[in-house]
Short mmCIF file of N, CA, C and O and ligand atoms in Angstrom, two decimals:
data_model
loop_
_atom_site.label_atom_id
_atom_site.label_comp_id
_atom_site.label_asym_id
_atom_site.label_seq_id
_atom_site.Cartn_x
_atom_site.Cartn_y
_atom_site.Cartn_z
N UNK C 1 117.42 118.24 91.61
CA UNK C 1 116.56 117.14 91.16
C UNK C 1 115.38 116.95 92.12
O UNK C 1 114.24 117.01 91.65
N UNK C 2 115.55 116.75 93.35
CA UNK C 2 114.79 116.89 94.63
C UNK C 2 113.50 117.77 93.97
O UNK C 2 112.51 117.19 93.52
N UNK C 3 113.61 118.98 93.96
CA UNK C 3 113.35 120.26 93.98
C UNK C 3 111.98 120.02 92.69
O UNK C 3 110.84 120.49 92.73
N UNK C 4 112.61 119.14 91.60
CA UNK C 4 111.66 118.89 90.95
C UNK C 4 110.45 117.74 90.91
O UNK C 4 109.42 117.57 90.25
N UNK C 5 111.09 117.10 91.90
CA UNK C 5 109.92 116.15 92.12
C UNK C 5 109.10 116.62 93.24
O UNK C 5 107.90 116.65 92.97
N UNK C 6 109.37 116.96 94.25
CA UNK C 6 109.06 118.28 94.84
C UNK C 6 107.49 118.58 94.77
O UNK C 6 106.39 118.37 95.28
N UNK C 7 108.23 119.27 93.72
CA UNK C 7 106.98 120.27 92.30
C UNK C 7 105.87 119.19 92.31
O UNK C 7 104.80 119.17 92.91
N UNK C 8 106.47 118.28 91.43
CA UNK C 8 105.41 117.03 90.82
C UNK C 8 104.22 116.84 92.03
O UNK C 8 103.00 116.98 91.97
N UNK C 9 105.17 116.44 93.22
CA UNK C 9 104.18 115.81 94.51
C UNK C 9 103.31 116.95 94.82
O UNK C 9 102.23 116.63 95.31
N UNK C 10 103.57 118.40 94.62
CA UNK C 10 102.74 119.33 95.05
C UNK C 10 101.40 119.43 94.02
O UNK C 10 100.25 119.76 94.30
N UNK C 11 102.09 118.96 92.48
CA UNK C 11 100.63 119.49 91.87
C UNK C 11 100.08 118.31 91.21
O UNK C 11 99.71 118.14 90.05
N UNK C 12 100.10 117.53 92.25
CA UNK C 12 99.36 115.92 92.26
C UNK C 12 98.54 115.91 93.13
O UNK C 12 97.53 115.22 93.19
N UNK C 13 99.16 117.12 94.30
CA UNK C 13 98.29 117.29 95.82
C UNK C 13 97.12 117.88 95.46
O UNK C 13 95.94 117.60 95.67
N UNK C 14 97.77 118.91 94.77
CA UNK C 14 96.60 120.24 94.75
C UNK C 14 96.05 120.19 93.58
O UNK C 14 95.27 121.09 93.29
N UNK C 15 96.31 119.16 92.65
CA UNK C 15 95.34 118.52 91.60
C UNK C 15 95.51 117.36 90.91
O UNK C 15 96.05 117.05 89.85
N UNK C 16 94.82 116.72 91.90
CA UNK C 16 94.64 115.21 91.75
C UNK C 16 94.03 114.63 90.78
O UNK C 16 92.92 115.05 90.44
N UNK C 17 94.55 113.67 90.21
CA UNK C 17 93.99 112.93 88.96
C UNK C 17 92.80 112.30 90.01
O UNK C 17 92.80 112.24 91.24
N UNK C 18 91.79 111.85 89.01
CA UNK C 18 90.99 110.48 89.31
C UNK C 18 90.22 110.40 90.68
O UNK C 18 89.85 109.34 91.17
N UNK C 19 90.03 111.58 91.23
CA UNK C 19 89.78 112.06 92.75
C UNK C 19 88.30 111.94 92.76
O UNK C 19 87.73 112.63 91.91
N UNK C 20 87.70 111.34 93.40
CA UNK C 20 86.05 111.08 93.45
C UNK C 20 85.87 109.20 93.67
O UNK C 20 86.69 108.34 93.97
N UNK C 21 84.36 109.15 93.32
CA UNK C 21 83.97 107.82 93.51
C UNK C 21 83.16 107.31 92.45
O UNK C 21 82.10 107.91 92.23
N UNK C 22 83.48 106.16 91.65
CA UNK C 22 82.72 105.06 90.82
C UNK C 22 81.35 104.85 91.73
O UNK C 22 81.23 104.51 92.91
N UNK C 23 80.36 105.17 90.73
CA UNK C 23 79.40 104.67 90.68
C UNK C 23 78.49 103.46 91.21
O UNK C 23 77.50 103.28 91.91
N UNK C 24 79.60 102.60 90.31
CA UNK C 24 79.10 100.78 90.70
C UNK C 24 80.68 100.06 90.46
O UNK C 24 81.12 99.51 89.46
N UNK C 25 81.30 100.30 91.75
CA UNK C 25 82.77 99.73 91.65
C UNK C 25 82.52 98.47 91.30
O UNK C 25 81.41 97.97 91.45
N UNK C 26 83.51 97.85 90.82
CA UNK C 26 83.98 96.17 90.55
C UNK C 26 84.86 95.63 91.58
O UNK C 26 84.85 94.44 91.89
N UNK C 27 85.81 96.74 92.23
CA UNK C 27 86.45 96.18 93.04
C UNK C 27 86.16 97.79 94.36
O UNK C 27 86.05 98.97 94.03
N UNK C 28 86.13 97.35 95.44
CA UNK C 28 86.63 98.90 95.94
C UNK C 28 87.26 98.95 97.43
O UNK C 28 86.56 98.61 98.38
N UNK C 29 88.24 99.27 97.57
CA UNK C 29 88.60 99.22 99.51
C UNK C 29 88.91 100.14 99.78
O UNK C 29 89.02 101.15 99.09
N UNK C 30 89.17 99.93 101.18
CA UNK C 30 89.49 101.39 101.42
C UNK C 30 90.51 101.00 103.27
O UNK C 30 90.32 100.07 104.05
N UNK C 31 91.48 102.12 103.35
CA UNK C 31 92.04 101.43 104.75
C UNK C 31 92.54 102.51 105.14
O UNK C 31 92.31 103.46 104.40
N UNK C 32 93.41 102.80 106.43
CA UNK C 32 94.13 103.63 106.99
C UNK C 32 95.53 103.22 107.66
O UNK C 32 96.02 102.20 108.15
N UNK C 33 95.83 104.24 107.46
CA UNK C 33 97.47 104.37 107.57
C UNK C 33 97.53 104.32 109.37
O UNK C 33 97.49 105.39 109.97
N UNK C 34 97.59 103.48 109.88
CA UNK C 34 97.59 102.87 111.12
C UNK C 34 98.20 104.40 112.40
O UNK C 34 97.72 104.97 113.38
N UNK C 35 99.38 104.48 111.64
CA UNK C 35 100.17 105.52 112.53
C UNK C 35 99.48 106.87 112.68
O UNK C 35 99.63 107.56 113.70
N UNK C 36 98.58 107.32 111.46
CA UNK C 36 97.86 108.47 111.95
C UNK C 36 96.36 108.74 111.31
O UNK C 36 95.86 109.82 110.98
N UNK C 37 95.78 107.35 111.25
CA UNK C 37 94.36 107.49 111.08
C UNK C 37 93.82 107.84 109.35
O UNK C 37 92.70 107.61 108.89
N UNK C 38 94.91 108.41 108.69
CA UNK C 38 94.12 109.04 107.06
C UNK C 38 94.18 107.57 106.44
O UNK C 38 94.88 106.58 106.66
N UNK C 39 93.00 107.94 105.47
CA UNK C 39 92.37 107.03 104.14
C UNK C 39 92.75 106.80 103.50
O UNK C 39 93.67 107.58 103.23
N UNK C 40 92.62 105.75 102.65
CA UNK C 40 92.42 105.59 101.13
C UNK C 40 91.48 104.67 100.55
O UNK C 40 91.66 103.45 100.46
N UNK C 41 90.53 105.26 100.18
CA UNK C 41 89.58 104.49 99.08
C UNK C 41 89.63 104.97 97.84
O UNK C 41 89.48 106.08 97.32
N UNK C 42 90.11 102.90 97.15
CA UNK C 42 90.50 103.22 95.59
C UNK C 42 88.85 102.49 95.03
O UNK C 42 87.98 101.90 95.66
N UNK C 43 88.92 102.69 94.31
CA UNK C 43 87.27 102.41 92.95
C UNK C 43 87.98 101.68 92.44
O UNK C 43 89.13 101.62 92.87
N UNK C 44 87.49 100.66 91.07
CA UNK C 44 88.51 100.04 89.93
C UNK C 44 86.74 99.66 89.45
O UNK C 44 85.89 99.19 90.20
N UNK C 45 86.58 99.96 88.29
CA UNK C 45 85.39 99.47 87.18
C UNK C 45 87.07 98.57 86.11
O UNK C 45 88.16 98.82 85.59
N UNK C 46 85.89 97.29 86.45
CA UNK C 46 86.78 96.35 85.54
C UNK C 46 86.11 95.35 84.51
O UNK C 46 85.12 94.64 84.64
N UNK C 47 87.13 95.56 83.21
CA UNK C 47 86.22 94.90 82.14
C UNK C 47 87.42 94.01 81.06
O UNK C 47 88.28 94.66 80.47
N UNK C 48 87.35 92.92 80.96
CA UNK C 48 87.86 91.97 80.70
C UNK C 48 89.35 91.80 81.61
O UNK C 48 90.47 91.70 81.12
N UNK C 49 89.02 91.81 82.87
CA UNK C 49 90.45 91.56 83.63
C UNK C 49 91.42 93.01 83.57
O UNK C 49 92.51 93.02 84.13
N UNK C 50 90.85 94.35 82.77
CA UNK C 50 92.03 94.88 82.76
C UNK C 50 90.93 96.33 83.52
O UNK C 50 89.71 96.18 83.43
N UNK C 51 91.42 97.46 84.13
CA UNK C 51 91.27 98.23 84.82
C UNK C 51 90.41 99.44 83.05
O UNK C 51 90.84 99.66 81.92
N UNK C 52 89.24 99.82 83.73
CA UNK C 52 88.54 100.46 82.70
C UNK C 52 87.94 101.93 83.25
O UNK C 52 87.52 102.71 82.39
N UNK C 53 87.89 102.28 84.52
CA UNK C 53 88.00 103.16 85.28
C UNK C 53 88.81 103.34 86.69
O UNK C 53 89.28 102.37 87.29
N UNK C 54 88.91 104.59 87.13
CA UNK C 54 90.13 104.32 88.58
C UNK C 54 89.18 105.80 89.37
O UNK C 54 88.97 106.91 88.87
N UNK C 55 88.83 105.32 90.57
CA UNK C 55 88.87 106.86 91.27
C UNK C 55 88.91 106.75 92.76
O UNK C 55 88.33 105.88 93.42
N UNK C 56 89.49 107.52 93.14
CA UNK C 56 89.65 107.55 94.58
C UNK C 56 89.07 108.68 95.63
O UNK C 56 88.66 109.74 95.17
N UNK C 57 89.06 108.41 97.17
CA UNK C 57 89.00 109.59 97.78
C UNK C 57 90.07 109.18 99.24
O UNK C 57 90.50 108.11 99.67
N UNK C 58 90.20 110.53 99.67
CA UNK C 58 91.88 110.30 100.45
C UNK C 58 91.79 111.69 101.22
O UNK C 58 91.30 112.73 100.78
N UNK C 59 92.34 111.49 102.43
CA UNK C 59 92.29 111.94 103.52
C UNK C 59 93.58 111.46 104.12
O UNK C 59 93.77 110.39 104.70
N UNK C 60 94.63 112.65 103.82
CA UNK C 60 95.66 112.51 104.82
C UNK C 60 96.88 113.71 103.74
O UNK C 60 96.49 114.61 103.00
N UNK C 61 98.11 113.39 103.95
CA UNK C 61 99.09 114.33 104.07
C UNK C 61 99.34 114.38 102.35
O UNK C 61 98.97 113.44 101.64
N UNK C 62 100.04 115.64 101.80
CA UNK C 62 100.56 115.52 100.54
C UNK C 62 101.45 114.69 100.13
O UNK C 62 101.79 114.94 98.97
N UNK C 63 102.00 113.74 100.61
CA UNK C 63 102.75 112.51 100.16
C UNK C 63 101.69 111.34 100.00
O UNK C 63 101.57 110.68 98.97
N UNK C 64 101.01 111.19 101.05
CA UNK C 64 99.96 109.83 100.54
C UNK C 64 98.98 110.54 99.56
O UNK C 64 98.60 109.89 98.59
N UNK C 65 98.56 111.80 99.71
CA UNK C 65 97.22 111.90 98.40
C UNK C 65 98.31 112.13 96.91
O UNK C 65 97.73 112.08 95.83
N UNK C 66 99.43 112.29 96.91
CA UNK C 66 100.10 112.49 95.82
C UNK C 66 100.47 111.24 95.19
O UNK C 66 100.33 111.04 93.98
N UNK C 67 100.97 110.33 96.08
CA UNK C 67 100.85 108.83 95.75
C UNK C 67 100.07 108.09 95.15
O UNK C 67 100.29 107.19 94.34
N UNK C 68 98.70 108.67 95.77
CA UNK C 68 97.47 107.69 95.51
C UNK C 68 96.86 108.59 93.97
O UNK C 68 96.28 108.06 93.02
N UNK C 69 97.10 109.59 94.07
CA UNK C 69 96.92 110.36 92.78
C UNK C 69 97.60 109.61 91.27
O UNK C 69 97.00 109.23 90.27
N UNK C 70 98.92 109.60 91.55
CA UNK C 70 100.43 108.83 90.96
C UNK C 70 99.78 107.76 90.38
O UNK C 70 99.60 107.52 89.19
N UNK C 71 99.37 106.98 91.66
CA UNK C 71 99.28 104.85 91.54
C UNK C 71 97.92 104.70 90.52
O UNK C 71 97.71 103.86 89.65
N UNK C 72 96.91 106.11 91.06
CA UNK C 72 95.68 105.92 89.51
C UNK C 72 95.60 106.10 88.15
O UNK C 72 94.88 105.67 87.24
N UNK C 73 97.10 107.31 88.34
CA UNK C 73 97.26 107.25 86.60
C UNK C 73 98.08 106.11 86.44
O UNK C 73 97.87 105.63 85.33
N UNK C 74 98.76 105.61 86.95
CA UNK C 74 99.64 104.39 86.65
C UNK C 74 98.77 103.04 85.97
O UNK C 74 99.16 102.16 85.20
N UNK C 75 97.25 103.30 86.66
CA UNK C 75 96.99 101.88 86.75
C UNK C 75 96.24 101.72 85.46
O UNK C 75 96.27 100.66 84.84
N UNK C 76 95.43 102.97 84.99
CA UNK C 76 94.81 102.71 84.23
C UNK C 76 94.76 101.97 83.00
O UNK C 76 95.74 102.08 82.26
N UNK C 77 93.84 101.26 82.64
CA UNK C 77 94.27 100.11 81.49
C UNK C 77 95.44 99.46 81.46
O UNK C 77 96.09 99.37 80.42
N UNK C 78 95.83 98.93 82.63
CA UNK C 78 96.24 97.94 83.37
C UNK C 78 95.50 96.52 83.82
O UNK C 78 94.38 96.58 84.33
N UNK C 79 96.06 95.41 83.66
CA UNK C 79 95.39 94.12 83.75
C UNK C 79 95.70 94.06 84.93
O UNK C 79 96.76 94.52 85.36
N UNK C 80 94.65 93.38 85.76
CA UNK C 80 94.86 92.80 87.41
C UNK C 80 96.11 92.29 87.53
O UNK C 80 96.81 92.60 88.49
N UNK C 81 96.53 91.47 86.57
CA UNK C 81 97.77 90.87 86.86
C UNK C 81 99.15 91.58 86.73
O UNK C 81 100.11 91.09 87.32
N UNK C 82 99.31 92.87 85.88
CA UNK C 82 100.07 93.87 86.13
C UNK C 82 99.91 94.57 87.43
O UNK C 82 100.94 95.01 87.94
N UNK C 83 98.80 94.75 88.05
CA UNK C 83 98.38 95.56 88.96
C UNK C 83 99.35 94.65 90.28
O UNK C 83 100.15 94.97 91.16
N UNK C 84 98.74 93.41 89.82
CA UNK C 84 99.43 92.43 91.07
C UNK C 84 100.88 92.78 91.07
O UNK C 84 101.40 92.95 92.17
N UNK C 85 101.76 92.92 89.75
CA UNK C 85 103.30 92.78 90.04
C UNK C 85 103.68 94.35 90.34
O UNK C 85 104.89 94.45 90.55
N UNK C 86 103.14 95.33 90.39
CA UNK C 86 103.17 96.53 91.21
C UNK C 86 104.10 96.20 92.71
O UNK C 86 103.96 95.25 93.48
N UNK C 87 105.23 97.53 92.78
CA UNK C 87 105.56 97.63 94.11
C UNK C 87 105.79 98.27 94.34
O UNK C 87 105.75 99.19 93.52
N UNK C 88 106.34 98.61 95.92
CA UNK C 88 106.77 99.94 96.38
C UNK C 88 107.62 100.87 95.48
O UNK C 88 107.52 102.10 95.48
N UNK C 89 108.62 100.04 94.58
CA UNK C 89 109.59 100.45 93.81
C UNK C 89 109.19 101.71 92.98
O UNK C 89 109.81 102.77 93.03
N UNK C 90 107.60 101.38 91.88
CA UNK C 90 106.99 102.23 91.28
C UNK C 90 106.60 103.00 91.92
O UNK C 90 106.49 104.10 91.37
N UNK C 91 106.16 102.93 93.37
CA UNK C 91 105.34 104.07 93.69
C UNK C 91 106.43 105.37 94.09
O UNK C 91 106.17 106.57 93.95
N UNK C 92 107.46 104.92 94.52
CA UNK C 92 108.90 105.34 95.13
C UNK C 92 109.24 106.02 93.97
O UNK C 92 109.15 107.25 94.04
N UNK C 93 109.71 105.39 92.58
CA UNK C 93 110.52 106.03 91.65
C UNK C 93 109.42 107.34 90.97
O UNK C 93 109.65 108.32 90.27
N UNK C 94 108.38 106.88 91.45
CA UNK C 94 107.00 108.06 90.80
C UNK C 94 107.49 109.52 91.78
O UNK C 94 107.73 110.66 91.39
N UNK C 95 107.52 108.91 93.19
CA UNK C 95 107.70 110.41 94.02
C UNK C 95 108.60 110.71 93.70
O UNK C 95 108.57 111.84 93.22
N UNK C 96 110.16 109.97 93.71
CA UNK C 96 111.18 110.70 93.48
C UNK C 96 112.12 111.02 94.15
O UNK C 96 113.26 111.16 93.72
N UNK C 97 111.55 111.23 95.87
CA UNK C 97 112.17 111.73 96.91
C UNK C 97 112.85 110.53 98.15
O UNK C 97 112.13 109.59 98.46
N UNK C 98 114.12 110.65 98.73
CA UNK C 98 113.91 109.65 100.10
C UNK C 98 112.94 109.92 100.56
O UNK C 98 112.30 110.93 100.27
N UNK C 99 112.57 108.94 101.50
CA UNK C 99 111.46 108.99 102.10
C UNK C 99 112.30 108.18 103.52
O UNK C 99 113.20 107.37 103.32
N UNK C 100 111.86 108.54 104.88
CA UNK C 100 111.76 108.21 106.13
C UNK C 100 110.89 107.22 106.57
O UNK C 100 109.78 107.26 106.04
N UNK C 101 111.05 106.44 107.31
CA UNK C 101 109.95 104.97 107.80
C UNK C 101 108.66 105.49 107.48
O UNK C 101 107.92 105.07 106.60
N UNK C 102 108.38 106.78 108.59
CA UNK C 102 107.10 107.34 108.88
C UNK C 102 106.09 107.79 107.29
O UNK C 102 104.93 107.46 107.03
N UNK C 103 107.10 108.69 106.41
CA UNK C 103 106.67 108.71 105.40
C UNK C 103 106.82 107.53 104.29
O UNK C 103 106.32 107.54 103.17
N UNK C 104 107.32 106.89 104.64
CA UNK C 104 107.01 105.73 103.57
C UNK C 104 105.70 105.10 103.64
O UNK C 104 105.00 104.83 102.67
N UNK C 105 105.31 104.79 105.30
CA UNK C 105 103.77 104.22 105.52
C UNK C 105 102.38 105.61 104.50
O UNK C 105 101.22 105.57 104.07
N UNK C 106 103.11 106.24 104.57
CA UNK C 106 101.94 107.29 103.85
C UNK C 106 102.30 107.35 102.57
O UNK C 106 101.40 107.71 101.82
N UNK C 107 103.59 107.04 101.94
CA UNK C 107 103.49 106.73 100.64
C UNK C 107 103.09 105.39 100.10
O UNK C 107 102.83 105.09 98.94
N UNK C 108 103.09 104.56 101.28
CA UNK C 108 102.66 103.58 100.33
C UNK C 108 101.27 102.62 100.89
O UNK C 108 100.97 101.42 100.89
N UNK C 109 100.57 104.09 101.40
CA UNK C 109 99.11 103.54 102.04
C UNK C 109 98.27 102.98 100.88
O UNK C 109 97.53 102.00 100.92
N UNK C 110 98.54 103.87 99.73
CA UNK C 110 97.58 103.50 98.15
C UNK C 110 97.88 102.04 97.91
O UNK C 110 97.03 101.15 97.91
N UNK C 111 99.29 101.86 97.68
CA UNK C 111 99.50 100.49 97.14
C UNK C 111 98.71 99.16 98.05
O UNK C 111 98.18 98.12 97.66
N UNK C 112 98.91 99.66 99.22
CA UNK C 112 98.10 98.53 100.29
C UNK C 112 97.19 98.58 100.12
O UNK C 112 96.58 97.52 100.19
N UNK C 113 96.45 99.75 99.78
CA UNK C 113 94.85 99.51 99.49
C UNK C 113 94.35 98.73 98.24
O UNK C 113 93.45 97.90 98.24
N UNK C 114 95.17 99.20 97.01
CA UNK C 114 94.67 98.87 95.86
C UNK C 114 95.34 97.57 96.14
O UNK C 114 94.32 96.88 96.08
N UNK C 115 96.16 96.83 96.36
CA UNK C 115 96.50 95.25 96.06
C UNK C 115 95.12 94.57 96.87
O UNK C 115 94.27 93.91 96.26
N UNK C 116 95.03 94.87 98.45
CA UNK C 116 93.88 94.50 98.84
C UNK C 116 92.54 94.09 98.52
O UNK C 116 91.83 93.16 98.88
N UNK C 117 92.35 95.34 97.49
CA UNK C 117 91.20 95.05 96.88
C UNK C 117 91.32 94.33 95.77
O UNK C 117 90.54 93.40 95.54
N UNK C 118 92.26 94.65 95.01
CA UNK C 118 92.85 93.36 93.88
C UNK C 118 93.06 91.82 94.33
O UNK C 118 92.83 90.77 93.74
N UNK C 119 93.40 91.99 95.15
CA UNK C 119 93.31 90.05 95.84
C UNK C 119 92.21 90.19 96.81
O UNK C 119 92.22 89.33 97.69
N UNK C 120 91.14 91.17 96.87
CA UNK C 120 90.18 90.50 97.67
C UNK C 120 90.65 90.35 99.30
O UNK C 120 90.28 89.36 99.93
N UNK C 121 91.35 91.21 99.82
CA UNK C 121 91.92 90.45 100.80
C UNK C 121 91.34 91.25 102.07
O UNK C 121 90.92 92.37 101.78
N UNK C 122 91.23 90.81 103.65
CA UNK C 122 90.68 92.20 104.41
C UNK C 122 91.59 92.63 105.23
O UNK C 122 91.49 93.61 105.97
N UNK C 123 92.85 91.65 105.07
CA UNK C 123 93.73 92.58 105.86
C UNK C 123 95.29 92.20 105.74
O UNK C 123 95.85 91.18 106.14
N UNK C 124 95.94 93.56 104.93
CA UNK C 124 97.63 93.13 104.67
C UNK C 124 98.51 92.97 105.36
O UNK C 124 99.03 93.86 106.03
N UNK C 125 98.83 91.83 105.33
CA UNK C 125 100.07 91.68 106.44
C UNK C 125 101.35 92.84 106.37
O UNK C 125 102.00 93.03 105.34
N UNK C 126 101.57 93.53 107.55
CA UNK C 126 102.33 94.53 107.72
C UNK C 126 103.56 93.95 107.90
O UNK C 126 104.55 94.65 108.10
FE1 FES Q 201 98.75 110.42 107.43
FE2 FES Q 201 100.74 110.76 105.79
S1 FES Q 201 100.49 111.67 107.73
S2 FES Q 201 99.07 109.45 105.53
#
Protein backbone atom coordinates (compact mmCIF):
# COMPACT_ATOMS: atom_id res chain seq x y z
CA UNK A 1 0.00 0.00 0.00
CA UNK A 2 2.98 2.27 1.08
CA UNK A 3 4.54 1.55 -2.22
CA UNK A 4 1.57 3.08 -3.89
CA UNK A 5 1.29 6.19 -2.43
CA UNK A 6 4.83 6.31 -2.80
CA UNK A 7 4.18 6.48 -6.59
CA UNK A 8 1.43 9.20 -6.14
CA UNK A 9 3.98 11.58 -4.03
CA UNK A 10 6.59 11.02 -6.78
CA UNK A 11 4.41 12.05 -9.74
CA UNK A 12 2.96 15.07 -7.92
CA UNK A 13 6.80 15.92 -7.45
CA UNK A 14 7.82 15.55 -10.85
CA UNK A 15 4.49 16.89 -12.12
CA UNK A 16 2.90 19.24 -10.29
CA UNK A 17 -0.54 20.43 -10.67
CA UNK A 18 -1.13 24.27 -10.53
CA UNK A 19 2.74 25.11 -10.34
CA UNK A 20 3.37 28.85 -11.35
CA UNK A 21 1.95 32.30 -10.34
CA UNK A 22 -1.57 34.27 -10.69
CA UNK A 23 -1.38 37.19 -12.31
CA UNK A 24 -3.46 39.49 -9.95
CA UNK A 25 -3.86 37.20 -6.78
CA UNK A 26 -6.91 37.87 -4.43
CA UNK A 27 -5.26 36.31 -1.75
CA UNK A 28 -1.41 35.29 -1.84
CA UNK A 29 1.37 34.19 0.95
CA UNK A 30 3.99 32.69 1.06
CA UNK A 31 6.33 31.22 4.22
CA UNK A 32 9.05 28.77 5.14
CA UNK A 33 9.40 25.73 6.78
CA UNK A 34 11.45 27.12 9.73
CA UNK A 35 13.66 23.87 10.18
CA UNK A 36 15.19 24.10 6.72
CA UNK A 37 14.49 27.34 4.99
CA UNK A 38 12.10 25.94 1.68
CA UNK A 39 8.87 27.87 0.46
CA UNK A 40 5.61 27.99 -0.22
CA UNK A 41 3.77 30.52 -2.15
CA UNK A 42 0.07 29.74 -2.72
CA UNK A 43 -2.02 32.33 -5.37
CA UNK A 44 -6.00 31.96 -4.80
CA UNK A 45 -8.07 34.30 -7.61
CA UNK A 46 -11.36 34.48 -5.74
CA UNK A 47 -14.85 35.04 -6.94
CA UNK A 48 -17.90 34.95 -4.95
CA UNK A 49 -16.15 33.59 -1.69
CA UNK A 50 -15.27 30.37 -3.45
CA UNK A 51 -11.62 29.63 -4.91
CA UNK A 52 -11.69 30.30 -8.97
CA UNK A 53 -8.00 29.82 -9.61
CA UNK A 54 -5.00 28.10 -7.42
CA UNK A 55 -1.19 28.33 -8.28
CA UNK A 56 1.77 27.97 -6.52
CA UNK A 57 5.63 28.05 -6.45
CA UNK A 58 7.74 25.82 -3.91
CA UNK A 59 11.09 25.21 -3.08
CA UNK A 60 11.94 22.38 -0.93
CA UNK A 61 11.78 18.45 -0.66
CA UNK A 62 9.32 15.91 -2.53
CA UNK A 63 7.00 15.62 0.39
CA UNK A 64 6.27 19.41 0.80
CA UNK A 65 6.10 20.16 -3.17
CA UNK A 66 3.86 16.96 -3.38
CA UNK A 67 1.66 18.26 -0.66
CA UNK A 68 1.37 21.61 -1.88
CA UNK A 69 0.70 20.12 -5.37
CA UNK A 70 -2.20 17.67 -3.47
CA UNK A 71 -3.74 20.84 -1.21
CA UNK A 72 -4.23 22.85 -4.95
CA UNK A 73 -6.13 20.27 -6.52
CA UNK A 74 -8.05 19.82 -3.36
CA UNK A 75 -8.93 23.36 -3.13
CA UNK A 76 -10.19 24.22 -6.20
CA UNK A 77 -13.78 25.51 -6.30
CA UNK A 78 -13.76 25.39 -2.82
CA UNK A 79 -15.42 28.19 -0.61
CA UNK A 80 -13.08 30.04 1.93
CA UNK A 81 -15.05 28.55 4.46
CA UNK A 82 -14.35 24.92 3.37
CA UNK A 83 -10.84 25.98 2.89
CA UNK A 84 -11.01 27.18 6.62
CA UNK A 85 -12.28 23.60 7.93
CA UNK A 86 -9.23 21.95 6.07
CA UNK A 87 -6.63 19.96 8.22
CA UNK A 88 -3.68 18.19 8.62
CA UNK A 89 -5.95 15.08 8.42
CA UNK A 90 -6.63 15.79 4.50
CA UNK A 91 -3.37 16.67 3.72
CA UNK A 92 -2.06 13.33 5.61
CA UNK A 93 -4.78 10.94 4.16
CA UNK A 94 -3.79 12.62 0.49
CA UNK A 95 0.02 11.43 1.09
CA UNK A 96 -0.80 8.30 2.50
CA UNK A 97 2.41 7.61 4.22
CA UNK A 98 3.59 7.89 8.23
CA UNK A 99 5.25 10.66 8.41
CA UNK A 100 8.07 11.62 11.25
CA UNK A 101 7.94 15.15 13.26
CA UNK A 102 10.58 16.46 10.78
CA UNK A 103 8.57 15.41 7.79
CA UNK A 104 5.36 16.35 8.90
CA UNK A 105 6.63 20.20 9.18
CA UNK A 106 7.26 19.77 5.30
CA UNK A 107 4.08 18.15 4.77
CA UNK A 108 2.21 20.44 6.18
CA UNK A 109 4.16 23.73 5.21
CA UNK A 110 1.20 24.25 2.32
CA UNK A 111 -1.60 24.06 4.74
CA UNK A 112 0.12 26.87 6.95
CA UNK A 113 0.52 28.88 4.13
CA UNK A 114 -2.77 28.65 2.49
CA UNK A 115 -4.90 29.09 5.91
CA UNK A 116 -2.63 32.20 6.49
CA UNK A 117 -3.50 33.73 3.62
CA UNK A 118 -7.16 32.67 3.98
CA UNK A 119 -7.45 34.43 7.42
CA UNK A 120 -5.21 37.14 6.43
CA UNK A 121 -2.95 36.34 9.10
CA UNK A 122 1.17 37.15 9.26
CA UNK A 123 2.08 34.72 11.44
CA UNK A 124 0.79 30.97 12.55
CA UNK A 125 1.05 30.07 15.76
CA UNK A 126 3.31 26.94 15.83
FE1 LIG B 1 12.43 21.45 3.50
FE2 LIG B 1 10.95 19.31 3.47
S1 LIG B 1 13.08 19.42 3.79
S2 LIG B 1 10.28 21.33 3.27
Amino acid sequence: MDALYREEILEHYKFPRNRGALQHPDITYKDTNPLCGDEVQIDLSIKENRVTDVKFQAKGCAISQAATSMLTDMIEGKTLDEIKQLGKKEILEALGIELGPVRLKCALLCLKVLKSGVYGIKEWPT
